[in-house]
Amino acid sequence: MAPWVAGRRRSDETRRWLPMSFDSAKALKTATGRAKSDVANKLVSMFLHEISRRVSVAGGVQVSSPDYLRAVVNVFGHRCVYCNRDLEQDRAAVEHLDGMNRFRVGLHVPGNVAVSCRRCNNEKRRDDQKQTLTLASTGWESFLAHDGTRCPKGCKTCDYWTLVWQDERQKRHFLAESVKRVVKFRKGFARFIKWSDDARPAIQHRVEALYRTCQDFATSEIDKLTSELNFDFSDLKTNEVRG
Ligand SMILES: [Zn+2]
Ligand SMILES: [Zn+2]
């Protein structure tokens, strides 16, 4: 049996046999679980997109329309919605102010879609992927709330904003300005924001169910199909991994 599945001595053996960090060993072990949650997250995203499509049609405003783009540029210019840096110096990313995932349940609808720089888009994911936010009730507000005064030392998002604006007063000023711009932008689409806020608990409920169902389906279907293949593994029994 391979050393890393050999029972109680597993973690010691893993460290001895794999000349890599413990995190790499952990990543190897959790790969299948991550693949299943990736599939479930993709399904959640598809579900939220379908709801968004219906909301946009009913509300008569498409995020892809020239009018919507004009509304975005009117408030943010050609700048990142969060850091206000020029988007031409950066690759731009379509940004959901409330992330489109099972925790934030944001929608691809007017008022929730803007443009950010790639860097902010990546950094914001840390908050978006938290089950519960502590600094604010929405993903975008939480991201902009990391001003270095409320988080424990070593908060990566606080560190990011310190990297963007080294001067403390400047940092707080610009973060507050960004909040004001987003609030102003969202006021222009108040009916969509209100609809989304009102519908969120019901959507979240279904999203959680969909996520669980998808993971259960993946587990049982993969087990079933693998068993059906009825592989013969007898030729694979060697000890080469021991070195
Ligand atoms: Zn940015
Ligand atoms: Zn922080």
Coordinates of C-alpha atoms and ligand atoms in Angstrom, one line a residue:
M1 CA 0.0 0.0 0.0
A2 CA 1.3 3.5 -0.8
P3 CA 2.8 5.2 2.3
W4 CA 0.2 8.1 2.4
V5 CA -2.7 5.8 2.7
A6 CA -1.1 3.5 5.3
G7 CA -3.3 4.4 8.3
R8 CA -2.2 6.1 11.5
R9 CA 1.4 6.9 10.4
R10 CA 0.0 8.7 7.4
S11 CA 1.1 12.3 8.0
D12 CA 4.6 11.5 9.2
E13 CA 5.1 9.1 6.3
T14 CA 3.8 11.7 3.9
R15 CA 6.3 14.2 5.1
R16 CA 9.1 11.7 4.8
W17 CA 8.2 10.4 1.4
L18 CA 7.2 13.6 -0.4
P19 CA 9.9 16.2 -0.5
M20 CA 7.4 19.0 -0.7
S21 CA 5.5 21.2 1.7
F22 CA 2.6 19.8 3.8
D23 CA 0.2 22.0 1.8
S24 CA 1.1 20.2 -1.4
A25 CA 0.3 16.9 0.2
K26 CA -3.0 18.2 1.4
A27 CA -3.8 19.5 -2.1
L28 CA -3.2 16.1 -3.6
K29 CA -5.6 14.5 -1.1
T30 CA -8.4 17.1 -1.6
A31 CA -8.3 17.3 -5.4
T32 CA -11.4 15.1 -5.9
G33 CA -13.5 17.0 -3.4
R34 CA -12.5 20.3 -5.1
A35 CA -13.5 19.0 -8.5
K36 CA -16.9 18.1 -7.2
S37 CA -17.4 21.5 -5.6
D38 CA -16.2 23.2 -8.9
V39 CA -19.0 21.4 -10.7
A40 CA -21.5 22.4 -8.1
N41 CA -20.3 26.0 -8.2
K42 CA -20.6 26.0 -12.0
L43 CA -24.2 24.8 -11.7
V44 CA -25.0 27.5 -9.1
S45 CA -23.6 30.1 -11.5
M46 CA -25.7 28.8 -14.4
F47 CA -28.8 28.9 -12.1
L48 CA -28.0 32.5 -11.1
H49 CA -27.5 33.5 -14.7
E50 CA -30.8 32.1 -15.8
I51 CA -32.6 34.0 -13.0
S52 CA -30.6 37.1 -14.1
R53 CA -31.7 36.6 -17.7
R54 CA -35.4 36.6 -16.7
V55 CA -34.9 39.6 -14.4
S56 CA -33.2 41.6 -17.2
V57 CA -35.9 40.8 -19.7
A58 CA -38.7 41.7 -17.3
G59 CA -37.0 44.9 -16.3
G60 CA -36.2 45.9 -19.9
V61 CA -32.5 46.6 -19.3
Q62 CA -29.8 44.4 -20.6
V63 CA -26.3 44.5 -19.0
S64 CA -24.9 44.0 -22.5
S65 CA -26.7 47.0 -24.0
P66 CA -24.9 50.3 -25.0
D67 CA -27.2 52.2 -22.6
Y68 CA -26.0 50.2 -19.7
L69 CA -22.3 50.6 -20.7
R70 CA -23.0 54.4 -20.9
A71 CA -24.4 54.3 -17.3
V72 CA -21.3 52.5 -16.1
V73 CA -18.9 54.9 -17.8
N74 CA -20.9 57.9 -16.5
V75 CA -20.2 57.0 -12.9
F76 CA -16.8 55.2 -13.1
G77 CA -15.3 56.5 -16.3
H78 CA -12.9 53.9 -17.8
R79 CA -11.6 53.2 -14.3
C80 CA -11.7 50.3 -11.9
V81 CA -14.9 50.4 -9.8
Y82 CA -12.9 49.7 -6.6
C83 CA -9.3 51.2 -6.9
N84 CA -10.2 53.8 -9.5
R85 CA -7.1 53.0 -11.5
D86 CA -7.2 53.5 -15.2
L87 CA -8.4 50.3 -16.8
E88 CA -6.2 50.8 -19.9
Q89 CA -3.2 50.0 -17.8
D90 CA -4.8 46.8 -16.6
R91 CA -6.7 44.0 -18.1
A92 CA -10.3 44.7 -17.2
A93 CA -12.7 42.2 -15.7
V94 CA -16.5 42.1 -15.7
E95 CA -17.2 42.5 -12.0
H96 CA -20.3 41.5 -9.9
L97 CA -20.5 43.8 -6.9
D98 CA -22.3 41.0 -5.1
G99 CA -20.4 37.9 -6.3
M100 CA -22.3 35.4 -8.3
N101 CA -21.8 32.5 -5.9
R102 CA -23.7 30.5 -3.4
F103 CA -22.7 32.8 -0.5
R104 CA -23.3 36.2 -2.0
V105 CA -26.0 35.2 -4.5
G106 CA -25.3 38.2 -6.7
L107 CA -27.1 38.4 -10.1
H108 CA -25.9 39.4 -13.5
V109 CA -28.4 42.3 -13.6
P110 CA -28.2 46.1 -14.0
G111 CA -26.8 47.7 -10.8
N112 CA -24.7 44.6 -9.9
V113 CA -22.4 44.5 -12.9
A114 CA -19.5 46.9 -13.4
V115 CA -15.9 46.8 -14.6
S116 CA -12.9 46.3 -12.3
C117 CA -9.2 45.8 -12.8
R118 CA -8.0 42.1 -12.9
R119 CA -6.1 42.7 -9.6
C120 CA -9.1 43.9 -7.6
N121 CA -11.3 41.2 -9.1
N122 CA -8.9 38.6 -7.8
E123 CA -8.4 40.2 -4.4
K124 CA -12.1 40.6 -3.8
R125 CA -12.6 36.8 -4.2
R126 CA -11.3 36.3 -0.7
D127 CA -14.4 38.0 0.8
D128 CA -16.7 36.7 -1.8
Q129 CA -15.9 33.1 -0.9
K130 CA -16.5 33.6 2.8
Q131 CA -19.8 32.1 4.0
T132 CA -20.4 35.1 6.4
L133 CA -19.0 38.6 6.0
T134 CA -18.0 40.5 9.1
L135 CA -17.2 44.0 7.9
A136 CA -20.4 44.6 5.8
S137 CA -23.5 43.0 4.5
T138 CA -22.5 42.9 0.8
G139 CA -19.4 41.7 -1.0
W140 CA -18.4 45.0 -2.6
E141 CA -18.9 47.0 0.7
S142 CA -16.9 44.4 2.6
F143 CA -14.0 44.6 0.1
L144 CA -13.9 48.3 0.4
A145 CA -14.1 48.2 4.2
H146 CA -10.6 46.7 4.7
D147 CA -9.1 50.0 5.6
G148 CA -6.6 48.4 8.1
T149 CA -8.5 49.5 11.2
R150 CA -10.9 46.6 11.7
C151 CA -9.1 43.3 10.8
P152 CA -6.5 41.3 12.7
K153 CA -2.9 42.0 11.6
G154 CA -2.0 40.0 8.5
C155 CA -5.4 40.5 6.7
K156 CA -4.4 40.1 3.0
T157 CA -7.2 42.4 1.8
C158 CA -6.1 45.2 4.2
D159 CA -2.5 44.6 3.0
Y160 CA -3.7 44.9 -0.6
W161 CA -5.2 48.3 0.0
T162 CA -2.1 49.5 1.8
L163 CA -0.1 48.5 -1.2
V164 CA -2.4 50.5 -3.5
W165 CA -2.3 53.6 -1.2
Q166 CA 0.6 53.7 1.2
D167 CA -0.6 56.9 2.9
E168 CA -3.2 56.0 5.6
R169 CA -5.4 59.1 5.1
Q170 CA -5.3 58.8 1.4
K171 CA -6.2 55.2 1.6
R172 CA -9.3 55.8 3.8
H173 CA -10.3 58.8 1.6
F174 CA -10.1 56.8 -1.7
L175 CA -11.9 53.8 -0.2
A176 CA -14.7 56.0 1.0
E177 CA -14.9 57.7 -2.4
S178 CA -15.2 54.3 -4.1
V179 CA -18.1 53.4 -1.8
K180 CA -19.8 56.7 -2.7
R181 CA -19.5 56.0 -6.4
V182 CA -20.9 52.5 -6.1
V183 CA -23.8 53.8 -4.0
K184 CA -24.5 56.5 -6.6
F185 CA -24.3 53.9 -9.4
R186 CA -26.7 51.5 -7.7
K187 CA -29.2 54.2 -7.1
G188 CA -29.7 54.4 -10.9
F189 CA -30.9 50.8 -10.8
A190 CA -32.7 50.8 -7.5
R191 CA -35.6 48.7 -8.8
F192 CA -33.2 45.9 -9.8
I193 CA -31.3 46.1 -6.5
K194 CA -34.6 46.0 -4.5
W195 CA -35.9 43.0 -6.5
S196 CA -32.6 41.2 -5.9
D197 CA -32.6 42.0 -2.2
D198 CA -36.2 40.9 -1.8
A199 CA -35.6 37.6 -3.8
R200 CA -32.2 36.8 -2.2
P201 CA -33.5 34.6 0.7
A202 CA -35.6 32.4 -1.6
I203 CA -32.8 32.2 -4.2
Q204 CA -30.2 31.4 -1.5
H205 CA -32.4 28.5 -0.2
R206 CA -32.6 26.9 -3.7
V207 CA -28.9 27.6 -4.4
E208 CA -27.9 25.7 -1.3
A209 CA -30.2 22.8 -2.3
L210 CA -28.8 22.8 -5.8
Y211 CA -25.2 22.8 -4.5
R212 CA -25.9 19.8 -2.2
T213 CA -27.8 17.9 -4.9
C214 CA -25.1 18.4 -7.4
Q215 CA -22.4 17.1 -5.0
D216 CA -24.5 14.1 -4.0
F217 CA -25.2 13.4 -7.7
A218 CA -21.5 13.6 -8.6
T219 CA -20.6 11.3 -5.8
S220 CA -23.2 8.6 -6.4
E221 CA -23.0 8.8 -10.2
I222 CA -19.2 8.5 -10.2
D223 CA -19.3 5.6 -7.8
K224 CA -22.0 3.9 -10.0
L225 CA -20.2 4.4 -13.3
T226 CA -16.8 3.4 -11.8
S227 CA -18.3 0.2 -10.4
E228 CA -19.9 -0.6 -13.7
L229 CA -16.6 -0.5 -15.4
N230 CA -15.5 -3.4 -13.2
F231 CA -11.8 -2.8 -13.8
D232 CA -9.2 -5.5 -13.2
F233 CA -6.5 -3.9 -11.1
S234 CA -4.4 -7.0 -10.5
D235 CA -1.5 -6.0 -12.7
L236 CA -1.2 -2.7 -10.9
K237 CA 0.0 -4.2 -7.6
T238 CA 3.6 -3.0 -7.3
N239 CA 5.5 -1.1 -4.6
E240 CA 7.4 1.3 -6.9
V241 CA 6.2 4.3 -5.1
R242 CA 8.3 3.3 -2.1
G243 CA 11.3 4.2 -4.0
Ligands
ZN1 ZN -8.9 47.9 -9.2
ZN2 ZN -8.9 43.4 6.3

